[in-house]
Short mmCIF file of C-alpha atoms in Angstrom, two decimals:
data_model
loop_
_atom_site.label_atom_id
_atom_site.label_comp_id
_atom_site.label_asym_id
_atom_site.label_seq_id
_atom_site.Cartn_x
_atom_site.Cartn_y
_atom_site.Cartn_z
CA MET N 1 0.07 -0.16 -0.10
CA GLU N 2 0.67 3.68 -0.38
CA GLY N 3 1.82 4.46 3.25
CA ARG N 4 4.78 1.58 3.56
CA ILE N 5 6.82 4.63 5.62
CA ALA N 6 8.11 7.30 3.06
CA PRO N 7 4.83 7.76 0.48
CA TYR N 8 6.40 9.51 -2.10
CA TRP N 9 9.96 8.72 -3.68
CA ASN N 10 10.00 12.64 -4.30
CA ARG N 11 7.56 14.72 -2.30
CA TYR N 12 8.95 18.17 -4.01
CA VAL N 13 8.33 16.87 -7.31
CA GLU N 14 4.99 14.92 -6.51
CA THR N 15 3.01 17.79 -4.77
CA LEU N 16 4.07 20.61 -6.67
CA PRO N 17 1.05 22.79 -7.42
CA ARG N 18 0.39 21.96 -10.93
CA GLU N 19 0.91 25.75 -12.24
CA ARG N 20 4.32 25.40 -10.61
CA LEU N 21 4.78 21.92 -12.54
CA LEU N 22 3.72 23.30 -15.99
CA ALA N 23 6.39 26.15 -15.56
CA VAL N 24 9.19 23.12 -14.90
CA GLU N 25 8.00 21.13 -17.87
CA LEU N 26 7.79 24.45 -20.15
CA GLU N 27 11.12 25.64 -19.14
CA ARG N 28 12.74 22.09 -19.47
CA PHE N 29 10.75 21.79 -22.85
CA ARG N 30 12.93 24.57 -24.11
CA GLN N 31 16.05 23.49 -23.24
CA MET N 32 15.57 20.44 -24.41
CA LEU N 33 14.38 21.73 -28.13
CA SER N 34 17.51 23.78 -27.54
CA TYR N 35 19.65 20.82 -27.45
CA ALA N 36 17.76 18.86 -29.70
CA LYS N 37 18.69 21.39 -32.39
CA GLU N 38 21.78 21.57 -31.52
CA HIS N 39 22.89 18.31 -31.59
CA SER N 40 20.74 15.95 -33.48
CA VAL N 41 20.28 16.32 -37.75
CA PHE N 42 16.48 15.25 -37.51
CA CYS N 43 15.80 17.74 -34.86
CA ARG N 44 17.78 20.48 -36.58
CA ASP N 45 16.24 20.01 -39.83
CA ARG N 46 12.80 19.72 -38.11
CA TYR N 47 12.89 22.28 -35.98
CA SER N 48 14.97 24.83 -38.13
CA HIS N 49 12.22 27.60 -38.06
CA ILE N 50 11.62 27.61 -34.10
CA GLU N 51 13.54 29.68 -31.58
CA PRO N 52 13.02 27.63 -28.05
CA GLU N 53 12.73 30.92 -26.29
CA ASP N 54 9.31 31.89 -27.97
CA VAL N 55 8.00 28.36 -26.92
CA ARG N 56 6.17 30.17 -23.53
CA THR N 57 2.83 28.27 -23.32
CA MET N 58 0.86 24.94 -24.13
CA THR N 59 -0.69 26.76 -27.12
CA ASP N 60 2.94 27.82 -28.29
CA VAL N 61 3.62 24.00 -27.78
CA ARG N 62 1.16 23.23 -29.93
CA SER N 63 2.64 24.80 -32.65
CA LEU N 64 5.33 22.42 -32.87
CA PRO N 65 5.05 19.82 -35.68
CA LEU N 66 4.55 15.66 -34.25
CA ILE N 67 7.45 13.10 -34.75
CA ASP N 68 6.05 9.71 -35.29
CA LYS N 69 7.58 6.32 -35.56
CA GLU N 70 7.65 6.50 -38.84
CA ASP N 71 9.79 9.77 -38.99
CA LEU N 72 11.78 7.71 -36.69
CA ARG N 73 12.90 4.89 -39.01
CA ARG N 74 13.23 7.25 -41.94
CA ALA N 75 15.61 9.15 -39.58
CA GLN N 76 17.68 6.12 -39.35
CA ASP N 77 17.48 4.20 -42.17
CA GLU N 78 20.94 2.74 -42.54
CA LYS N 79 21.99 6.03 -42.22
CA GLU N 80 25.62 7.00 -40.00
CA PRO N 81 26.50 7.08 -37.11
CA PHE N 82 24.82 3.57 -37.54
CA PRO N 83 22.72 2.37 -36.39
CA PHE N 84 21.14 5.12 -35.08
CA GLY N 85 21.51 8.15 -38.26
CA ASP N 86 19.80 11.27 -37.57
CA MET N 87 18.18 10.60 -33.72
CA LEU N 88 21.17 10.91 -32.37
CA GLY N 89 21.35 13.25 -29.66
CA VAL N 90 25.17 12.34 -28.73
CA ALA N 91 28.27 11.37 -29.65
CA PRO N 92 28.75 8.01 -30.52
CA ASP N 93 30.66 6.98 -27.99
CA GLU N 94 28.66 7.90 -25.63
CA VAL N 95 25.97 5.74 -26.60
CA SER N 96 26.47 2.56 -23.64
CA VAL N 97 23.37 0.54 -24.57
CA PHE N 98 21.73 -0.20 -27.49
CA ARG N 99 17.64 -1.03 -27.38
CA GLN N 100 15.10 -1.32 -29.66
CA THR N 101 11.20 -1.27 -30.23
CA SER N 102 9.73 -4.86 -31.08
CA GLY N 103 9.25 -4.27 -34.57
CA THR N 104 5.06 -4.72 -34.34
CA THR N 105 4.51 -1.97 -36.56
CA GLY N 106 7.42 -2.58 -39.00
CA LYS N 107 10.84 -1.97 -39.10
CA PRO N 108 12.02 -2.18 -35.31
CA VAL N 109 13.26 1.92 -33.94
CA TYR N 110 16.57 1.59 -32.60
CA VAL N 111 17.11 3.24 -29.38
CA PRO N 112 20.15 4.65 -28.15
CA GLU N 113 20.81 5.27 -24.55
CA SER N 114 23.85 6.88 -23.18
CA TRP N 115 24.87 6.63 -19.65
CA GLU N 116 23.62 9.85 -18.45
CA SER N 117 20.01 9.09 -20.47
CA TRP N 118 19.80 5.61 -19.18
CA GLN N 119 20.02 7.07 -15.37
CA TRP N 120 17.52 9.52 -16.62
CA ARG N 121 14.92 6.56 -17.28
CA VAL N 122 15.93 4.37 -14.04
CA GLU N 123 14.92 7.40 -11.80
CA VAL N 124 11.47 7.51 -14.34
CA TRP N 125 11.01 3.93 -13.10
CA CYS N 126 12.04 4.18 -9.63
CA HIS N 127 9.15 6.86 -9.32
CA ILE N 128 7.31 4.32 -10.42
CA LEU N 129 7.97 1.01 -8.74
CA TRP N 130 7.76 3.26 -5.06
CA MET N 131 4.28 4.69 -6.29
CA ALA N 132 3.64 0.56 -6.58
CA GLY N 133 5.03 0.45 -3.01
CA PHE N 134 7.88 -1.55 -3.75
CA ARG N 135 10.53 -1.35 -0.50
CA GLU N 136 14.28 -2.31 0.37
CA GLN N 137 12.52 -5.38 1.76
CA ASP N 138 11.06 -6.57 -1.17
CA ARG N 139 12.62 -9.52 -3.66
CA VAL N 140 11.51 -8.62 -6.91
CA PHE N 141 11.04 -11.81 -9.58
CA ILE N 142 11.24 -10.73 -12.94
CA PRO N 143 10.53 -14.29 -15.28
CA PHE N 144 11.73 -12.89 -18.53
CA GLY N 145 15.09 -12.92 -20.31
CA TYR N 146 15.05 -8.91 -21.26
CA ASN N 147 16.69 -9.32 -24.90
CA VAL N 148 16.83 -5.92 -26.39
CA TYR N 149 13.70 -4.62 -24.87
CA VAL N 150 13.45 -2.05 -22.60
CA ALA N 151 10.73 -2.03 -20.11
CA PHE N 152 12.10 -4.70 -18.06
CA TRP N 153 15.86 -3.45 -17.69
CA GLU N 154 14.48 -0.40 -16.59
CA GLY N 155 12.15 -1.96 -13.60
CA HIS N 156 15.38 -4.33 -13.00
CA PHE N 157 17.91 -1.37 -12.67
CA ALA N 158 15.19 0.76 -11.10
CA ALA N 159 14.57 -2.21 -8.38
CA GLU N 160 18.34 -2.04 -7.55
CA LYS N 161 18.67 1.48 -7.30
CA LEU N 162 15.64 1.00 -4.63
CA GLY N 163 17.60 -1.60 -2.49
CA CYS N 164 14.95 -4.34 -3.44
CA MET N 165 16.83 -7.68 -4.19
CA VAL N 166 16.33 -8.44 -7.85
CA VAL N 167 16.36 -12.07 -9.53
CA PRO N 168 16.41 -12.13 -12.99
CA GLY N 169 13.95 -15.57 -14.07
CA GLY N 170 15.26 -15.70 -17.88
CA ALA N 171 16.69 -18.97 -19.37
CA LEU N 172 13.94 -20.95 -17.61
CA ASP N 173 10.74 -22.38 -18.22
CA THR N 174 7.45 -20.91 -16.62
CA LYS N 175 7.71 -23.94 -14.03
CA GLY N 176 11.12 -23.22 -13.60
CA ARG N 177 9.90 -19.77 -12.67
CA ILE N 178 7.33 -20.92 -10.13
CA ASN N 179 10.15 -22.98 -8.28
CA LYS N 180 12.12 -19.87 -8.47
CA ILE N 181 9.41 -17.62 -7.06
CA ARG N 182 9.23 -20.35 -3.95
CA GLU N 183 12.99 -21.07 -3.54
CA VAL N 184 13.58 -17.38 -3.03
CA LYS N 185 10.12 -16.47 -1.46
CA ALA N 186 9.82 -13.53 -4.02
CA THR N 187 7.38 -10.68 -3.12
CA ALA N 188 7.03 -8.89 -6.32
CA LEU N 189 6.84 -9.54 -9.92
CA LEU N 190 7.48 -7.31 -13.27
CA ASN N 191 5.15 -9.18 -15.52
CA THR N 192 3.37 -8.78 -18.94
CA PRO N 193 -0.39 -9.58 -18.07
CA THR N 194 -0.46 -11.90 -20.05
CA TYR N 195 2.06 -13.77 -18.76
CA GLY N 196 0.73 -13.14 -15.33
CA LEU N 197 -2.10 -15.16 -16.10
CA HIS N 198 0.32 -17.99 -17.86
CA LEU N 199 2.10 -18.30 -14.60
CA ALA N 200 -1.26 -18.50 -12.25
CA GLU N 201 -2.43 -21.79 -14.87
CA GLU N 202 0.86 -23.32 -14.67
CA ALA N 203 0.82 -22.77 -10.81
CA ALA N 204 -2.30 -24.92 -11.24
CA LYS N 205 -1.73 -27.49 -12.90
CA MET N 206 1.66 -28.14 -10.62
CA GLY N 207 -1.00 -28.32 -7.57
CA LEU N 208 -0.19 -24.59 -6.69
CA ARG N 209 -2.58 -21.59 -5.95
CA ALA N 210 -0.97 -18.68 -6.93
CA SER N 211 -2.09 -16.53 -4.15
CA ASP N 212 -0.55 -18.97 -1.91
CA LEU N 213 3.03 -18.33 -4.00
CA GLY N 214 3.46 -14.98 -1.57
CA ILE N 215 3.65 -12.18 -4.11
CA LYS N 216 1.95 -9.08 -2.45
CA ARG N 217 2.99 -6.95 -5.96
CA MET N 218 2.76 -6.60 -9.51
CA VAL N 219 3.89 -4.02 -12.32
CA CYS N 220 2.59 -4.80 -15.37
CA ALA N 221 4.36 -3.60 -18.90
CA GLY N 222 4.69 -4.48 -22.37
CA GLU N 223 0.79 -5.15 -23.13
CA PRO N 224 -2.72 -3.12 -22.31
CA LEU N 225 -4.00 -4.22 -18.78
CA PRO N 226 -7.89 -3.45 -18.94
CA HIS N 227 -9.48 -3.44 -15.35
CA ALA N 228 -11.35 -6.79 -15.99
CA THR N 229 -7.30 -8.48 -16.43
CA ARG N 230 -6.25 -6.04 -14.03
CA GLU N 231 -8.90 -7.65 -11.79
CA ARG N 232 -8.30 -11.08 -12.31
CA LEU N 233 -5.10 -11.22 -11.79
CA GLU N 234 -5.00 -9.58 -8.56
CA ASP N 235 -7.74 -12.21 -7.26
CA VAL N 236 -5.64 -15.09 -8.91
CA TRP N 237 -2.33 -14.08 -6.94
CA GLY N 238 -3.89 -12.36 -4.06
CA ALA N 239 -1.69 -9.00 -4.69
CA GLU N 240 -1.86 -5.46 -6.00
CA VAL N 241 -1.42 -5.06 -9.52
CA TYR N 242 -0.60 -1.74 -11.00
CA ASP N 243 0.09 -0.81 -14.41
CA HIS N 244 1.99 1.30 -16.31
CA ILE N 245 2.11 3.02 -19.88
CA GLY N 246 5.00 3.62 -21.81
CA GLY N 247 7.40 3.07 -24.83
CA THR N 248 10.64 2.14 -26.38
CA GLU N 249 10.95 5.68 -27.53
CA PRO N 250 9.88 7.73 -25.26
CA CYS N 251 10.00 5.70 -21.62
CA ALA N 252 7.40 4.92 -19.40
CA TRP N 253 5.23 7.99 -18.70
CA ALA N 254 2.32 7.55 -16.04
CA ALA N 255 1.57 4.92 -13.92
CA MET N 256 -0.26 3.60 -10.99
CA CYS N 257 -0.37 4.49 -7.38
CA GLY N 258 -1.75 2.94 -4.51
CA GLU N 259 -5.23 4.21 -5.31
CA ARG N 260 -5.05 2.12 -8.40
CA ARG N 261 -7.61 4.46 -9.77
CA GLY N 262 -6.45 6.06 -12.95
CA LEU N 263 -2.63 6.62 -13.79
CA HIS N 264 -0.28 9.22 -13.16
CA ILE N 265 1.67 11.10 -15.59
CA MET N 266 5.47 11.31 -14.66
CA GLU N 267 5.64 14.72 -14.61
CA PRO N 268 8.08 16.94 -15.11
CA PHE N 269 9.85 13.89 -16.38
CA PHE N 270 7.57 14.25 -19.58
CA LEU N 271 5.02 17.42 -21.06
CA VAL N 272 2.13 15.16 -22.19
CA GLU N 273 -0.37 16.41 -24.40
CA PHE N 274 -3.88 14.65 -24.86
CA LEU N 275 -5.04 15.95 -28.28
CA ASP N 276 -8.34 14.54 -30.18
CA MET N 277 -7.95 11.53 -32.45
CA ASP N 278 -9.16 13.46 -35.45
CA THR N 279 -7.01 15.85 -36.05
CA LEU N 280 -4.17 15.86 -33.19
CA SER N 281 -4.24 19.44 -32.72
CA ARG N 282 -7.22 20.04 -30.02
CA GLU N 283 -6.30 19.48 -26.84
CA VAL N 284 -9.50 17.00 -25.22
CA GLU N 285 -11.55 17.22 -22.16
CA GLU N 286 -11.67 15.61 -18.99
CA GLY N 287 -13.52 12.01 -19.53
CA GLU N 288 -12.52 12.39 -23.51
CA LEU N 289 -10.28 10.08 -25.54
CA GLY N 290 -7.36 11.14 -27.00
CA VAL N 291 -4.18 10.29 -28.38
CA ALA N 292 -1.06 11.00 -26.04
CA VAL N 293 2.00 13.16 -27.54
CA VAL N 294 4.64 12.74 -25.13
CA THR N 295 7.89 14.45 -25.19
CA PRO N 296 10.89 13.11 -22.89
CA LEU N 297 12.27 15.85 -21.00
CA GLY N 298 15.69 14.87 -20.04
CA ARG N 299 16.86 12.31 -22.15
CA ARG N 300 19.33 13.79 -24.75
CA SER N 301 20.70 10.64 -26.44
CA PHE N 302 17.61 10.24 -27.89
CA PRO N 303 15.70 13.62 -28.07
CA LEU N 304 11.84 13.36 -28.48
CA ILE N 305 9.88 16.46 -29.33
CA ARG N 306 6.04 15.84 -29.33
CA PHE N 307 6.61 12.08 -30.06
CA ASN N 308 3.13 11.16 -31.01
CA THR N 309 2.70 7.52 -29.00
CA LYS N 310 -0.62 6.30 -30.56
CA ASP N 311 -1.47 5.20 -27.13
CA VAL N 312 -5.52 6.19 -26.80
CA VAL N 313 -6.19 7.14 -23.33
CA ARG N 314 -9.18 8.52 -21.63
CA LYS N 315 -8.22 11.83 -20.00
CA GLY N 316 -8.75 12.35 -15.95
CA LYS N 317 -9.91 14.33 -13.61
CA ASP N 318 -7.01 16.01 -12.11
CA GLY N 319 -6.46 15.36 -8.18
CA CYS N 320 -6.09 12.04 -6.55
CA ALA N 321 -6.49 10.74 -2.86
CA CYS N 322 -2.75 9.67 -2.65
CA GLY N 323 -1.81 13.40 -2.70
CA ARG N 324 0.19 13.87 -5.83
CA THR N 325 -0.54 16.71 -8.41
CA SER N 326 0.24 15.43 -11.74
CA MET N 327 -2.48 15.02 -14.80
CA MET N 328 -3.90 11.87 -14.51
CA ILE N 329 -5.21 9.29 -17.24
CA GLU N 330 -8.54 7.48 -16.96
CA ALA N 331 -7.76 4.28 -18.79
CA VAL N 332 -5.83 3.02 -21.34
CA ALA N 333 -8.19 2.72 -24.52
CA GLY N 334 -5.43 0.87 -26.10
CA ARG N 335 -3.43 1.55 -29.43
CA ALA N 336 -4.47 3.76 -32.61
CA ASP N 337 -2.24 1.48 -34.87
CA ASP N 338 -5.39 -1.34 -33.16
CA LEU N 339 -8.08 0.47 -33.97
CA ARG N 340 -9.71 -0.93 -36.97
CA LYS N 341 -12.72 -0.14 -38.74
CA ILE N 342 -14.64 -3.21 -39.40
CA ARG N 343 -17.63 -3.62 -41.20
CA GLY N 344 -18.02 0.58 -40.69
CA VAL N 345 -17.97 -0.11 -37.03
CA LEU N 346 -14.61 1.35 -35.00
CA PHE N 347 -13.52 -1.68 -32.90
CA THR N 348 -10.09 -2.06 -30.36
CA PRO N 349 -9.32 -5.24 -29.22
CA VAL N 350 -9.28 -4.33 -25.54
CA SER N 351 -13.18 -4.28 -25.40
CA VAL N 352 -12.88 -8.05 -26.37
CA GLU N 353 -9.79 -8.89 -23.63
CA GLU N 354 -11.95 -6.53 -21.28
CA LEU N 355 -15.35 -8.77 -21.72
CA LEU N 356 -13.97 -12.44 -21.50
CA ARG N 357 -11.70 -11.81 -18.62
CA ALA N 358 -15.12 -9.94 -16.46
CA GLU N 359 -17.56 -12.29 -17.48
CA PHE N 360 -15.90 -15.50 -19.15
CA PRO N 361 -13.44 -16.57 -16.48
CA SER N 362 -13.34 -20.06 -17.79
CA ILE N 363 -11.90 -18.67 -21.39
CA THR N 364 -7.87 -18.69 -20.35
CA GLU N 365 -6.88 -18.02 -24.01
CA TYR N 366 -8.36 -16.26 -27.21
CA GLU N 367 -7.63 -14.97 -30.15
CA ILE N 368 -9.57 -12.41 -32.89
CA ILE N 369 -9.25 -12.46 -36.42
CA VAL N 370 -10.64 -10.12 -39.12
CA ARG N 371 -11.11 -11.99 -42.60
CA LYS N 372 -12.50 -10.49 -45.83
CA LYS N 373 -14.94 -12.66 -47.48
CA GLY N 374 -16.05 -11.52 -50.38
CA VAL N 375 -17.01 -7.72 -50.43
CA MET N 376 -17.94 -8.45 -46.60
CA ASP N 377 -15.54 -8.10 -43.32
CA GLN N 378 -15.68 -11.33 -41.01
CA ILE N 379 -14.61 -11.05 -37.60
CA SER N 380 -14.21 -14.64 -35.29
CA LEU N 381 -12.96 -14.97 -32.07
CA ARG N 382 -11.49 -18.42 -31.25
CA ILE N 383 -11.76 -19.39 -27.47
CA GLU N 384 -9.93 -21.61 -25.28
CA PRO N 385 -11.25 -23.28 -22.41
CA SER N 386 -9.27 -23.51 -19.18
CA GLU N 387 -10.96 -27.74 -19.34
CA GLU N 388 -12.63 -29.79 -21.70
CA MET N 389 -16.57 -28.65 -21.57
CA GLY N 390 -19.19 -30.62 -22.87
CA GLU N 391 -21.43 -30.19 -25.50
CA PRO N 392 -24.23 -28.15 -24.34
CA VAL N 393 -22.03 -26.29 -21.53
CA MET N 394 -20.21 -25.19 -24.15
CA LYS N 395 -22.51 -24.16 -26.75
CA GLU N 396 -24.62 -22.08 -24.20
CA MET N 397 -21.60 -20.08 -23.23
CA MET N 398 -21.24 -19.34 -26.86
CA THR N 399 -24.58 -18.40 -27.11
CA ARG N 400 -24.32 -15.56 -24.46
CA LEU N 401 -20.22 -14.38 -25.26
CA SER N 402 -21.82 -13.57 -28.74
CA GLU N 403 -25.18 -11.69 -27.15
CA ARG N 404 -22.59 -10.01 -25.15
CA LEU N 405 -20.02 -9.25 -27.69
CA LYS N 406 -22.69 -7.82 -29.65
CA ILE N 407 -24.04 -5.52 -27.01
CA LYS N 408 -19.96 -4.62 -26.25
CA THR N 409 -18.91 -3.73 -29.75
CA ASN N 410 -21.73 -3.54 -31.84
CA LEU N 411 -20.22 -6.20 -33.99
CA THR N 412 -21.10 -9.87 -35.12
CA PHE N 413 -18.48 -12.70 -34.11
CA LEU N 414 -18.44 -15.78 -35.48
CA ILE N 415 -17.14 -17.87 -32.32
CA GLU N 416 -14.46 -21.11 -32.44
CA PRO N 417 -13.90 -22.74 -29.67
CA VAL N 418 -10.03 -24.45 -29.24
CA SER N 419 -9.06 -27.46 -27.31
CA PRO N 420 -7.46 -26.68 -24.07
CA GLY N 421 -3.64 -25.96 -24.62
CA GLY N 422 -4.61 -25.45 -28.74
CA LEU N 423 -3.84 -21.53 -28.60
CA PRO N 424 -0.33 -20.03 -28.33
CA ARG N 425 1.07 -19.07 -25.15
CA TYR N 426 3.19 -15.44 -24.84
CA THR N 427 5.89 -14.03 -22.80
CA LEU N 428 6.50 -10.81 -24.01
CA LYS N 429 3.64 -9.03 -26.34
CA SER N 430 0.82 -11.14 -27.30
CA LYS N 431 -0.36 -11.29 -31.14
CA ARG N 432 -3.72 -12.26 -30.52
CA PHE N 433 -5.54 -9.84 -32.69
CA LYS N 434 -4.61 -10.81 -36.28
CA ASP N 435 -6.10 -8.86 -39.10
CA ARG N 436 -5.96 -10.51 -42.51
CA ARG N 437 -7.94 -8.72 -44.66
CA GLU N 438 -5.00 -7.37 -46.81
CA GLU N 439 -2.50 -10.10 -46.71
CA GLU N 440 -5.35 -12.64 -47.77
CA GLY N 441 -7.27 -10.20 -50.38
CA GLY N 442 -11.32 -11.46 -50.85
CA GLU N 443 -12.56 -14.67 -51.04
CA CYS N 444 -15.22 -15.18 -52.80
CA MET C 1 5.47 25.22 -1.36
CA ALA C 2 5.82 25.78 2.74
CA PRO C 3 9.29 28.38 3.56
CA GLU C 4 11.08 25.63 5.31
CA ASP C 5 11.42 23.37 2.64
CA ARG C 6 12.03 26.14 0.10
CA LEU C 7 14.97 26.34 2.24
CA ILE C 8 16.15 22.94 2.41
CA LEU C 9 15.51 22.62 -1.12
CA LEU C 10 18.12 25.25 -1.98
CA GLU C 11 20.78 23.66 0.36
CA ILE C 12 20.36 20.63 -1.60
CA LYS C 13 20.49 21.98 -4.61
CA ASP C 14 23.66 23.88 -3.76
CA ARG C 15 25.31 20.57 -3.15
CA ILE C 16 24.31 18.88 -6.20
CA ASP C 17 25.58 21.39 -7.99
CA GLY C 18 28.89 21.00 -5.78
CA ILE C 19 28.76 17.59 -6.48
CA GLU C 20 28.59 18.15 -10.09
CA ARG C 21 31.24 20.63 -10.12
CA LEU C 22 33.21 18.26 -8.26
CA ALA C 23 32.68 15.18 -10.60
CA LEU C 24 33.29 17.56 -13.39
CA GLU C 25 36.97 18.52 -12.37
CA LEU C 26 37.42 14.79 -10.71
CA LYS C 27 36.75 14.08 -14.43
CA ASP C 28 39.20 16.08 -15.75
CA LEU C 29 41.78 15.86 -13.61
CA GLY C 30 41.48 11.66 -14.22
CA LYS C 31 42.52 12.41 -17.94
CA GLY C 32 44.21 8.95 -19.47
CA VAL C 33 42.60 7.14 -16.07
CA PRO C 34 39.66 5.30 -16.92
CA ALA C 35 38.72 4.29 -13.75
CA ILE C 36 38.76 8.27 -12.31
CA GLN C 37 36.81 8.89 -15.84
CA LYS C 38 34.40 6.19 -16.02
CA ASN C 39 33.32 6.43 -12.32
CA ALA C 40 33.83 10.59 -12.31
CA ARG C 41 31.04 9.95 -15.25
CA SER C 42 28.82 8.02 -13.40
CA ILE C 43 28.60 10.42 -10.79
CA LEU C 44 27.40 13.00 -13.38
CA GLY C 45 24.47 10.20 -14.72
CA VAL C 46 22.75 10.65 -11.11
CA THR C 47 23.25 13.83 -10.95
CA HIS C 48 21.79 14.60 -13.69
CA ALA C 49 19.03 12.92 -12.24
CA LEU C 50 18.40 14.78 -8.79
CA ARG C 51 18.95 18.30 -11.18
CA PHE C 52 15.68 17.11 -12.31
CA GLY C 53 13.84 16.08 -9.66
CA ILE C 54 15.03 18.91 -6.83
CA SER C 55 17.28 21.68 -8.57
CA ASP C 56 14.48 22.77 -11.31
CA ILE C 57 11.83 22.50 -8.49
CA VAL C 58 13.78 25.57 -6.86
CA GLU C 59 14.96 27.44 -9.72
CA ILE C 60 11.64 27.94 -10.89
CA GLU C 61 10.22 28.33 -6.96
CA CYS C 62 12.76 30.96 -6.46
CA ALA C 63 11.40 32.63 -9.87
CA GLN C 64 8.07 32.14 -8.46
CA GLY C 65 8.74 33.51 -5.03
CA ARG C 66 10.59 36.72 -6.61
CA GLY C 67 7.40 37.52 -8.71
CA GLU C 68 5.07 37.08 -5.50
#
């Protein structure tokens, strides 16, 4: 819980009145813009007509062009200094670590960190873990080989900096990881939501209850975490489960506090805007969906000004019972990349995840596939129950699921049951949504 | 911000600036000695994080305080 001795990682920053937070951020924004123009070829060209000193208000900020992932790919694209190209903001010999994006939406983006920038990222993660109640007494198990992907490295280094005992769990199978959790008496996990559920499922096969493994808190990364999935994880693990949002390019920029009602923007590390999805020019109101545009304010090795994350979030109300004064996100709705028009209806896969986790606990795994049948889109949902079900029970569940999906998404799904164990399991990013309309073409 | 907090923050900022200055001097003095240069660089990475959460706030608070 919040009150594990010191509630804040940095009470000076976290309780600063909003107008002063914004003043700090605007000052930092000017400094970062000035630095970026001087040190990154991409930023020098992109912002040649802008004087940092002229950026005094949020309206001025919004007049600057956005950067998106495609811009980053073009700025790198085999250019020198390889592999970071025009995006690099420090001398090449200052780069101390290489990271990259997962490449889910195309060619991966390569992200350089200098020692200084890495310390800045770790500091952001210290805030995140501290808000989630991680303390010196915790034994933190991270059940992954982290490879070149950043989130678990950040969590690892931040947990070390907090003084926790970190146990890296790569190069083990799931059973081995469950045994390791027991062996070291782990108290905390850094996890993807999918793998958190999978670990619990595997523990059950070993005759163990996840809630008996001693895990008290868990921070999830790598995938959207709808409210229902978070509750399911809390239920099976008997632990507090915390969400955060971020990415390889900008770092993690919002996270949950002990109240676990929405996410706090990690101010003043980032200047964050929520823009309307149609024009990307208007700041949305509280309760409205918007696309998050993020400027990391202290990371010089990879300067980003107004990076369009394509994360769609519902803007929250200012103020939280925890006393922090940062802006809030009410919920993460998904990725603009995942928003699809299917038969003219705007669809996000998170809505299916939410429904299944909240109302159909006997479905452990699923997959959504969209295809073209003639001129029509067809959306199917493959569902895998936790154990074999008799035909009448399965039929009844499919009818109920079909009705609930129709109400929730306004789409009619073709539902296909799959035998237990028949669908793939994921450790890092899950790929449960497959839009095959373009690759397959129309079938008559 | 309470006046006593502001005073403590000023003291802290002063120390952060001092550590940074000393680390830069150390890095300079240790030219050609990786053990000194690289460790000084590590210190500077940490002061960057400290400046972010502390020194900036003091500067803004002082500016606001002067304006009030």
